[in-house]
Every structure is written in C-alpha cells, then in structure tokens.
Amino acid sequence: PLATTRPADAANGRRIVADRRRGLCLLCHSGPFPEERFQGNLAPSLAGAGARWSAGQLRYRLIDSARLNRETIMPPYYRAEGQNRVGPAFVGRTILTAEEIEDVTAFLATLAE
C-alpha cells in the first residue's frame, strides 16, 4: 500500500472509476457500471479485475502501467514526472492522490466476477 492517512474506501474508488472527469477509466475501459453509458473498448474490461490480479498488482498498474507494458496507452496515475500522454492539467502532478489510488485499488479488488 501507498502511505496514506486513512483506510481505503472502495465506495469512493467506484465513484472515481465511474467519473469520466476524475478517474477517466471509462474512457478506455468498460465494466459493471450499468448506469454509465458509452463505456470504452480500447482496454480490457474491469469486470473480474479482482479475480485476475491481486490488490498489489492492481495498485502497480494504476501507479504506472508502462512499467509492465511500455506500449500501454494508460497514463500513470501516480507519477508526476516524464508524462507525455496526459492532458495539460495533469502535467507535473499525479492524476490521483495516494488515498485515491488505494480507494480505486480496493474497489477493483472487489470485482471478482
């Protein structure tokens, strides 16, 4: 886990994932979000993510997926330097805070089916 000041909140993680302005996840991913229209199809579905990967593996992918796949289009959510595939508002800062990374990790870990 990242150094955070509070326990992970899976419900907040779900809100982040579903929010196209905050988590940006559904721009590329689809998943078990029946209330969300226009889910992405550029990346794997988030359905079953908790069954495919451990919490540590999910967290690592969120922090900087390019360390696993240099060709990924997924931006690093917890790396501020060396970003070249993020919007101008995110240059020089992380997309998510440490607490938000832990919240999203906790949520994704619940997606076992």
mmCIF file with all atom_site columns, N, CA and C in Angstrom, residues 11-66:
data_model
loop_
_atom_site.group_PDB
_atom_site.id
_atom_site.type_symbol
_atom_site.label_atom_id
_atom_site.label_alt_id
_atom_site.label_comp_id
_atom_site.label_asym_id
_atom_site.label_entity_id
_atom_site.label_seq_id
_atom_site.pdbx_PDB_ins_code
_atom_site.Cartn_x
_atom_site.Cartn_y
_atom_site.Cartn_z
_atom_site.occupancy
_atom_site.B_iso_or_equiv
_atom_site.pdbx_formal_charge
_atom_site.auth_seq_id
_atom_site.auth_comp_id
_atom_site.auth_asym_id
_atom_site.auth_atom_id
_atom_site.pdbx_PDB_model_num
ATOM 1   N N  . ALA A 1 11 ? -16.049 2.284   -1.887  1.00 0.00 ? 11 ALA A N  1
ATOM 2   C CA . ALA A 1 11 ? -17.172 3.028   -2.471  1.00 0.00 ? 11 ALA A CA 1
ATOM 3   C C  . ALA A 1 11 ? -16.679 4.296   -3.159  1.00 0.00 ? 11 ALA A C  1
ATOM 4   N N  . ASN A 1 12 ? -15.726 4.978   -2.551  1.00 0.00 ? 12 ASN A N  1
ATOM 5   C CA . ASN A 1 12 ? -15.140 6.152   -3.197  1.00 0.00 ? 12 ASN A CA 1
ATOM 6   C C  . ASN A 1 12 ? -14.354 5.722   -4.439  1.00 0.00 ? 12 ASN A C  1
ATOM 7   N N  . GLY A 1 13 ? -13.683 4.586   -4.369  1.00 0.00 ? 13 GLY A N  1
ATOM 8   C CA . GLY A 1 13 ? -12.967 4.070   -5.533  1.00 0.00 ? 13 GLY A CA 1
ATOM 9   C C  . GLY A 1 13 ? -13.898 3.842   -6.701  1.00 0.00 ? 13 GLY A C  1
ATOM 10  N N  . ARG A 1 14 ? -15.083 3.304   -6.435  1.00 0.00 ? 14 ARG A N  1
ATOM 11  C CA . ARG A 1 14 ? -16.061 3.106   -7.510  1.00 0.00 ? 14 ARG A CA 1
ATOM 12  C C  . ARG A 1 14 ? -16.471 4.441   -8.109  1.00 0.00 ? 14 ARG A C  1
ATOM 13  N N  . ARG A 1 15 ? -16.698 5.444   -7.259  1.00 0.00 ? 15 ARG A N  1
ATOM 14  C CA . ARG A 1 15 ? -17.068 6.772   -7.761  1.00 0.00 ? 15 ARG A CA 1
ATOM 15  C C  . ARG A 1 15 ? -15.974 7.335   -8.662  1.00 0.00 ? 15 ARG A C  1
ATOM 16  N N  . ILE A 1 16 ? -14.725 7.159   -8.270  1.00 0.00 ? 16 ILE A N  1
ATOM 17  C CA . ILE A 1 16 ? -13.598 7.658   -9.069  1.00 0.00 ? 16 ILE A CA 1
ATOM 18  C C  . ILE A 1 16 ? -13.551 6.956   -10.424 1.00 0.00 ? 16 ILE A C  1
ATOM 19  N N  . VAL A 1 17 ? -13.684 5.632   -10.419 1.00 0.00 ? 17 VAL A N  1
ATOM 20  C CA . VAL A 1 17 ? -13.631 4.858   -11.659 1.00 0.00 ? 17 VAL A CA 1
ATOM 21  C C  . VAL A 1 17 ? -14.760 5.278   -12.604 1.00 0.00 ? 17 VAL A C  1
ATOM 22  N N  . ALA A 1 18 ? -15.956 5.488   -12.085 1.00 0.00 ? 18 ALA A N  1
ATOM 23  C CA . ALA A 1 18 ? -17.117 5.810   -12.918 1.00 0.00 ? 18 ALA A CA 1
ATOM 24  C C  . ALA A 1 18 ? -17.148 7.270   -13.363 1.00 0.00 ? 18 ALA A C  1
ATOM 25  N N  . ASP A 1 19 ? -16.367 8.123   -12.730 1.00 0.00 ? 19 ASP A N  1
ATOM 26  C CA . ASP A 1 19 ? -16.381 9.556   -13.042 1.00 0.00 ? 19 ASP A CA 1
ATOM 27  C C  . ASP A 1 19 ? -15.398 9.861   -14.179 1.00 0.00 ? 19 ASP A C  1
ATOM 28  N N  . ARG A 1 20 ? -15.918 10.199  -15.329 1.00 0.00 ? 20 ARG A N  1
ATOM 29  C CA . ARG A 1 20 ? -15.075 10.461  -16.502 1.00 0.00 ? 20 ARG A CA 1
ATOM 30  C C  . ARG A 1 20 ? -14.197 11.702  -16.348 1.00 0.00 ? 20 ARG A C  1
ATOM 31  N N  . ARG A 1 21 ? -14.539 12.572  -15.440 1.00 0.00 ? 21 ARG A N  1
ATOM 32  C CA . ARG A 1 21 ? -13.714 13.771  -15.228 1.00 0.00 ? 21 ARG A CA 1
ATOM 33  C C  . ARG A 1 21 ? -12.640 13.546  -14.170 1.00 0.00 ? 21 ARG A C  1
ATOM 34  N N  . ARG A 1 22 ? -12.811 12.540  -13.331 1.00 0.00 ? 22 ARG A N  1
ATOM 35  C CA . ARG A 1 22 ? -11.865 12.302  -12.240 1.00 0.00 ? 22 ARG A CA 1
ATOM 36  C C  . ARG A 1 22 ? -10.952 11.120  -12.538 1.00 0.00 ? 22 ARG A C  1
ATOM 37  N N  . GLY A 1 23 ? -11.522 9.944   -12.650 1.00 0.00 ? 23 GLY A N  1
ATOM 38  C CA . GLY A 1 23 ? -10.708 8.754   -12.866 1.00 0.00 ? 23 GLY A CA 1
ATOM 39  C C  . GLY A 1 23 ? -10.375 8.520   -14.322 1.00 0.00 ? 23 GLY A C  1
ATOM 40  N N  . LEU A 1 24 ? -11.256 8.960   -15.192 1.00 0.00 ? 24 LEU A N  1
ATOM 41  C CA . LEU A 1 24 ? -11.054 8.820   -16.637 1.00 0.00 ? 24 LEU A CA 1
ATOM 42  C C  . LEU A 1 24 ? -11.039 7.373   -17.106 1.00 0.00 ? 24 LEU A C  1
ATOM 43  N N  . CYS A 1 25 ? -11.335 6.434   -16.226 1.00 0.00 ? 25 CYS A N  1
ATOM 44  C CA . CYS A 1 25 ? -11.212 4.999   -16.534 1.00 0.00 ? 25 CYS A CA 1
ATOM 45  C C  . CYS A 1 25 ? -12.137 4.555   -17.650 1.00 0.00 ? 25 CYS A C  1
ATOM 46  N N  . LEU A 1 26 ? -13.386 5.044   -17.632 1.00 0.00 ? 26 LEU A N  1
ATOM 47  C CA . LEU A 1 26 ? -14.374 4.563   -18.585 1.00 0.00 ? 26 LEU A CA 1
ATOM 48  C C  . LEU A 1 26 ? -14.200 5.152   -19.980 1.00 0.00 ? 26 LEU A C  1
ATOM 49  N N  . LEU A 1 27 ? -13.227 6.016   -20.138 1.00 0.00 ? 27 LEU A N  1
ATOM 50  C CA . LEU A 1 27 ? -12.905 6.464   -21.492 1.00 0.00 ? 27 LEU A CA 1
ATOM 51  C C  . LEU A 1 27 ? -12.319 5.306   -22.295 1.00 0.00 ? 27 LEU A C  1
ATOM 52  N N  . CYS A 1 28 ? -11.602 4.418   -21.640 1.00 0.00 ? 28 CYS A N  1
ATOM 53  C CA . CYS A 1 28 ? -10.956 3.282   -22.310 1.00 0.00 ? 28 CYS A CA 1
ATOM 54  C C  . CYS A 1 28 ? -11.512 1.929   -21.875 1.00 0.00 ? 28 CYS A C  1
ATOM 55  N N  . HIS A 1 29 ? -11.912 1.805   -20.612 1.00 0.00 ? 29 HIS A N  1
ATOM 56  C CA . HIS A 1 29 ? -12.382 0.533   -20.054 1.00 0.00 ? 29 HIS A CA 1
ATOM 57  C C  . HIS A 1 29 ? -13.909 0.483   -20.010 1.00 0.00 ? 29 HIS A C  1
ATOM 58  N N  . SER A 1 30 ? -14.428 -0.728  -20.010 1.00 0.00 ? 30 SER A N  1
ATOM 59  C CA . SER A 1 30 ? -15.832 -0.964  -19.687 1.00 0.00 ? 30 SER A CA 1
ATOM 60  C C  . SER A 1 30 ? -15.841 -1.724  -18.370 1.00 0.00 ? 30 SER A C  1
ATOM 61  N N  . GLY A 1 31 ? -17.021 -1.951  -17.846 1.00 0.00 ? 31 GLY A N  1
ATOM 62  C CA . GLY A 1 31 ? -17.101 -2.698  -16.600 1.00 0.00 ? 31 GLY A CA 1
ATOM 63  C C  . GLY A 1 31 ? -18.520 -2.782  -16.096 1.00 0.00 ? 31 GLY A C  1
ATOM 64  N N  . PRO A 1 32 ? -18.678 -3.260  -14.876 1.00 0.00 ? 32 PRO A N  1
ATOM 65  C CA . PRO A 1 32 ? -20.006 -3.449  -14.298 1.00 0.00 ? 32 PRO A CA 1
ATOM 66  C C  . PRO A 1 32 ? -20.600 -2.131  -13.781 1.00 0.00 ? 32 PRO A C  1
ATOM 67  N N  . PHE A 1 33 ? -20.896 -1.254  -14.721 1.00 0.00 ? 33 PHE A N  1
ATOM 68  C CA . PHE A 1 33 ? -21.439 0.068   -14.394 1.00 0.00 ? 33 PHE A CA 1
ATOM 69  C C  . PHE A 1 33 ? -22.670 0.293   -15.267 1.00 0.00 ? 33 PHE A C  1
ATOM 70  N N  . PRO A 1 34 ? -23.776 -0.398  -14.978 1.00 0.00 ? 34 PRO A N  1
ATOM 71  C CA . PRO A 1 34 ? -24.945 -0.318  -15.851 1.00 0.00 ? 34 PRO A CA 1
ATOM 72  C C  . PRO A 1 34 ? -25.509 1.100   -15.990 1.00 0.00 ? 34 PRO A C  1
ATOM 73  N N  . GLU A 1 35 ? -25.252 1.935   -15.022 1.00 0.00 ? 35 GLU A N  1
ATOM 74  C CA . GLU A 1 35 ? -25.761 3.311   -15.085 1.00 0.00 ? 35 GLU A CA 1
ATOM 75  C C  . GLU A 1 35 ? -24.934 4.216   -15.991 1.00 0.00 ? 35 GLU A C  1
ATOM 76  N N  . GLU A 1 36 ? -23.761 3.768   -16.386 1.00 0.00 ? 36 GLU A N  1
ATOM 77  C CA . GLU A 1 36 ? -22.862 4.591   -17.208 1.00 0.00 ? 36 GLU A CA 1
ATOM 78  C C  . GLU A 1 36 ? -22.979 4.202   -18.677 1.00 0.00 ? 36 GLU A C  1
ATOM 79  N N  . ARG A 1 37 ? -23.318 5.170   -19.499 1.00 0.00 ? 37 ARG A N  1
ATOM 80  C CA . ARG A 1 37 ? -23.401 4.938   -20.936 1.00 0.00 ? 37 ARG A CA 1
ATOM 81  C C  . ARG A 1 37 ? -22.041 5.200   -21.560 1.00 0.00 ? 37 ARG A C  1
ATOM 82  N N  . PHE A 1 38 ? -21.845 4.685   -22.740 1.00 0.00 ? 38 PHE A N  1
ATOM 83  C CA . PHE A 1 38 ? -20.661 4.978   -23.541 1.00 0.00 ? 38 PHE A CA 1
ATOM 84  C C  . PHE A 1 38 ? -19.361 4.596   -22.845 1.00 0.00 ? 38 PHE A C  1
ATOM 85  N N  . GLN A 1 39 ? -19.267 3.353   -22.437 1.00 0.00 ? 39 GLN A N  1
ATOM 86  C CA . GLN A 1 39 ? -18.038 2.860   -21.823 1.00 0.00 ? 39 GLN A CA 1
ATOM 87  C C  . GLN A 1 39 ? -17.034 2.507   -22.918 1.00 0.00 ? 39 GLN A C  1
ATOM 88  N N  . GLY A 1 40 ? -15.757 2.597   -22.573 1.00 0.00 ? 40 GLY A N  1
ATOM 89  C CA . GLY A 1 40 ? -14.699 2.387   -23.551 1.00 0.00 ? 40 GLY A CA 1
ATOM 90  C C  . GLY A 1 40 ? -14.507 0.949   -23.971 1.00 0.00 ? 40 GLY A C  1
ATOM 91  N N  . ASN A 1 41 ? -13.799 0.790   -25.089 1.00 0.00 ? 41 ASN A N  1
ATOM 92  C CA . ASN A 1 41 ? -13.473 -0.544  -25.580 1.00 0.00 ? 41 ASN A CA 1
ATOM 93  C C  . ASN A 1 41 ? -12.024 -0.622  -26.070 1.00 0.00 ? 41 ASN A C  1
ATOM 94  N N  . LEU A 1 42 ? -11.195 0.301   -25.619 1.00 0.00 ? 42 LEU A N  1
ATOM 95  C CA . LEU A 1 42 ? -9.785  0.316   -26.010 1.00 0.00 ? 42 LEU A CA 1
ATOM 96  C C  . LEU A 1 42 ? -8.905  -0.518  -25.081 1.00 0.00 ? 42 LEU A C  1
ATOM 97  N N  . ALA A 1 43 ? -9.435  -0.861  -23.915 1.00 0.00 ? 43 ALA A N  1
ATOM 98  C CA . ALA A 1 43 ? -8.660  -1.572  -22.895 1.00 0.00 ? 43 ALA A CA 1
ATOM 99  C C  . ALA A 1 43 ? -9.522  -2.692  -22.324 1.00 0.00 ? 43 ALA A C  1
ATOM 100 N N  . PRO A 1 44 ? -8.922  -3.607  -21.575 1.00 0.00 ? 44 PRO A N  1
ATOM 101 C CA . PRO A 1 44 ? -9.698  -4.723  -21.012 1.00 0.00 ? 44 PRO A CA 1
ATOM 102 C C  . PRO A 1 44 ? -10.832 -4.238  -20.115 1.00 0.00 ? 44 PRO A C  1
ATOM 103 N N  . SER A 1 45 ? -11.893 -5.028  -20.074 1.00 0.00 ? 45 SER A N  1
ATOM 104 C CA . SER A 1 45 ? -12.994 -4.740  -19.169 1.00 0.00 ? 45 SER A CA 1
ATOM 105 C C  . SER A 1 45 ? -12.486 -4.820  -17.730 1.00 0.00 ? 45 SER A C  1
ATOM 106 N N  . LEU A 1 46 ? -13.052 -3.979  -16.874 1.00 0.00 ? 46 LEU A N  1
ATOM 107 C CA . LEU A 1 46 ? -12.704 -4.020  -15.453 1.00 0.00 ? 46 LEU A CA 1
ATOM 108 C C  . LEU A 1 46 ? -13.465 -5.113  -14.721 1.00 0.00 ? 46 LEU A C  1
ATOM 109 N N  . ALA A 1 47 ? -14.491 -5.669  -15.357 1.00 0.00 ? 47 ALA A N  1
ATOM 110 C CA . ALA A 1 47 ? -15.233 -6.778  -14.751 1.00 0.00 ? 47 ALA A CA 1
ATOM 111 C C  . ALA A 1 47 ? -14.261 -7.927  -14.489 1.00 0.00 ? 47 ALA A C  1
ATOM 112 N N  . GLY A 1 48 ? -14.267 -8.426  -13.281 1.00 0.00 ? 48 GLY A N  1
ATOM 113 C CA . GLY A 1 48 ? -13.387 -9.534  -12.921 1.00 0.00 ? 48 GLY A CA 1
ATOM 114 C C  . GLY A 1 48 ? -11.952 -9.146  -12.621 1.00 0.00 ? 48 GLY A C  1
ATOM 115 N N  . ALA A 1 49 ? -11.658 -7.860  -12.559 1.00 0.00 ? 49 ALA A N  1
ATOM 116 C CA . ALA A 1 49 ? -10.273 -7.426  -12.308 1.00 0.00 ? 49 ALA A CA 1
ATOM 117 C C  . ALA A 1 49 ? -9.736  -7.984  -10.993 1.00 0.00 ? 49 ALA A C  1
ATOM 118 N N  . GLY A 1 50 ? -10.580 -8.051  -9.982  1.00 0.00 ? 50 GLY A N  1
ATOM 119 C CA . GLY A 1 50 ? -10.157 -8.570  -8.681  1.00 0.00 ? 50 GLY A CA 1
ATOM 120 C C  . GLY A 1 50 ? -9.866  -10.054 -8.698  1.00 0.00 ? 50 GLY A C  1
ATOM 121 N N  . ALA A 1 51 ? -10.419 -10.773 -9.669  1.00 0.00 ? 51 ALA A N  1
ATOM 122 C CA . ALA A 1 51 ? -10.133 -12.201 -9.813  1.00 0.00 ? 51 ALA A CA 1
ATOM 123 C C  . ALA A 1 51 ? -8.863  -12.426 -10.639 1.00 0.00 ? 51 ALA A C  1
ATOM 124 N N  . ARG A 1 52 ? -8.565  -11.499 -11.528 1.00 0.00 ? 52 ARG A N  1
ATOM 125 C CA . ARG A 1 52 ? -7.389  -11.650 -12.399 1.00 0.00 ? 52 ARG A CA 1
ATOM 126 C C  . ARG A 1 52 ? -6.090  -11.204 -11.737 1.00 0.00 ? 52 ARG A C  1
ATOM 127 N N  . TRP A 1 53 ? -6.181  -10.190 -10.877 1.00 0.00 ? 53 TRP A N  1
ATOM 128 C CA . TRP A 1 53 ? -4.981  -9.614  -10.285 1.00 0.00 ? 53 TRP A CA 1
ATOM 129 C C  . TRP A 1 53 ? -5.153  -9.404  -8.787  1.00 0.00 ? 53 TRP A C  1
ATOM 130 N N  . SER A 1 54 ? -4.072  -9.490  -8.044  1.00 0.00 ? 54 SER A N  1
ATOM 131 C CA . SER A 1 54 ? -4.087  -9.198  -6.606  1.00 0.00 ? 54 SER A CA 1
ATOM 132 C C  . SER A 1 54 ? -4.189  -7.685  -6.413  1.00 0.00 ? 54 SER A C  1
ATOM 133 N N  . ALA A 1 55 ? -4.462  -7.268  -5.188  1.00 0.00 ? 55 ALA A N  1
ATOM 134 C CA . ALA A 1 55 ? -4.513  -5.833  -4.890  1.00 0.00 ? 55 ALA A CA 1
ATOM 135 C C  . ALA A 1 55 ? -3.181  -5.173  -5.229  1.00 0.00 ? 55 ALA A C  1
ATOM 136 N N  . GLY A 1 56 ? -2.085  -5.832  -4.929  1.00 0.00 ? 56 GLY A N  1
ATOM 137 C CA . GLY A 1 56 ? -0.769  -5.271  -5.251  1.00 0.00 ? 56 GLY A CA 1
ATOM 138 C C  . GLY A 1 56 ? -0.566  -5.105  -6.746  1.00 0.00 ? 56 GLY A C  1
ATOM 139 N N  . GLN A 1 57 ? -1.005  -6.084  -7.518  1.00 0.00 ? 57 GLN A N  1
ATOM 140 C CA . GLN A 1 57 ? -0.877  -5.987  -8.972  1.00 0.00 ? 57 GLN A CA 1
ATOM 141 C C  . GLN A 1 57 ? -1.773  -4.893  -9.539  1.00 0.00 ? 57 GLN A C  1
ATOM 142 N N  . LEU A 1 58 ? -2.973  -4.752  -9.003  1.00 0.00 ? 58 LEU A N  1
ATOM 143 C CA . LEU A 1 58 ? -3.865  -3.679  -9.432  1.00 0.00 ? 58 LEU A CA 1
ATOM 144 C C  . LEU A 1 58 ? -3.257  -2.317  -9.127  1.00 0.00 ? 58 LEU A C  1
ATOM 145 N N  . ARG A 1 59 ? -2.737  -2.167  -7.912  1.00 0.00 ? 59 ARG A N  1
ATOM 146 C CA . ARG A 1 59 ? -2.121  -0.910  -7.494  1.00 0.00 ? 59 ARG A CA 1
ATOM 147 C C  . ARG A 1 59 ? -0.953  -0.556  -8.417  1.00 0.00 ? 59 ARG A C  1
ATOM 148 N N  . TYR A 1 60 ? -0.118  -1.535  -8.714  1.00 0.00 ? 60 TYR A N  1
ATOM 149 C CA . TYR A 1 60 ? 1.058   -1.312  -9.573  1.00 0.00 ? 60 TYR A CA 1
ATOM 150 C C  . TYR A 1 60 ? 0.620   -0.825  -10.956 1.00 0.00 ? 60 TYR A C  1
ATOM 151 N N  . ARG A 1 61 ? -0.447  -1.414  -11.488 1.00 0.00 ? 61 ARG A N  1
ATOM 152 C CA . ARG A 1 61 ? -0.963  -0.994  -12.790 1.00 0.00 ? 61 ARG A CA 1
ATOM 153 C C  . ARG A 1 61 ? -1.474  0.441   -12.738 1.00 0.00 ? 61 ARG A C  1
ATOM 154 N N  . LEU A 1 62 ? -2.124  0.807   -11.655 1.00 0.00 ? 62 LEU A N  1
ATOM 155 C CA . LEU A 1 62 ? -2.615  2.171   -11.510 1.00 0.00 ? 62 LEU A CA 1
ATOM 156 C C  . LEU A 1 62 ? -1.467  3.175   -11.389 1.00 0.00 ? 62 LEU A C  1
ATOM 157 N N  . ILE A 1 63 ? -0.493  2.836   -10.593 1.00 0.00 ? 63 ILE A N  1
ATOM 158 C CA . ILE A 1 63 ? 0.619   3.757   -10.352 1.00 0.00 ? 63 ILE A CA 1
ATOM 159 C C  . ILE A 1 63 ? 1.346   4.081   -11.643 1.00 0.00 ? 63 ILE A C  1
ATOM 160 N N  . ASP A 1 64 ? 1.719   3.050   -12.407 1.00 0.00 ? 64 ASP A N  1
ATOM 161 C CA . ASP A 1 64 ? 2.455   3.281   -13.654 1.00 0.00 ? 64 ASP A CA 1
ATOM 162 C C  . ASP A 1 64 ? 2.431   2.025   -14.515 1.00 0.00 ? 64 ASP A C  1
ATOM 163 N N  . SER A 1 65 ? 1.380   1.875   -15.288 1.00 0.00 ? 65 SER A N  1
ATOM 164 C CA . SER A 1 65 ? 1.188   0.686   -16.111 1.00 0.00 ? 65 SER A CA 1
ATOM 165 C C  . SER A 1 65 ? 2.297   0.486   -17.143 1.00 0.00 ? 65 SER A C  1
ATOM 166 N N  . ALA A 1 66 ? 2.960   1.556   -17.522 1.00 0.00 ? 66 ALA A N  1
ATOM 167 C CA . ALA A 1 66 ? 4.036   1.449   -18.520 1.00 0.00 ? 66 ALA A CA 1
ATOM 168 C C  . ALA A 1 66 ? 5.211   0.618   -18.016 1.00 0.00 ? 66 ALA A C  1
#
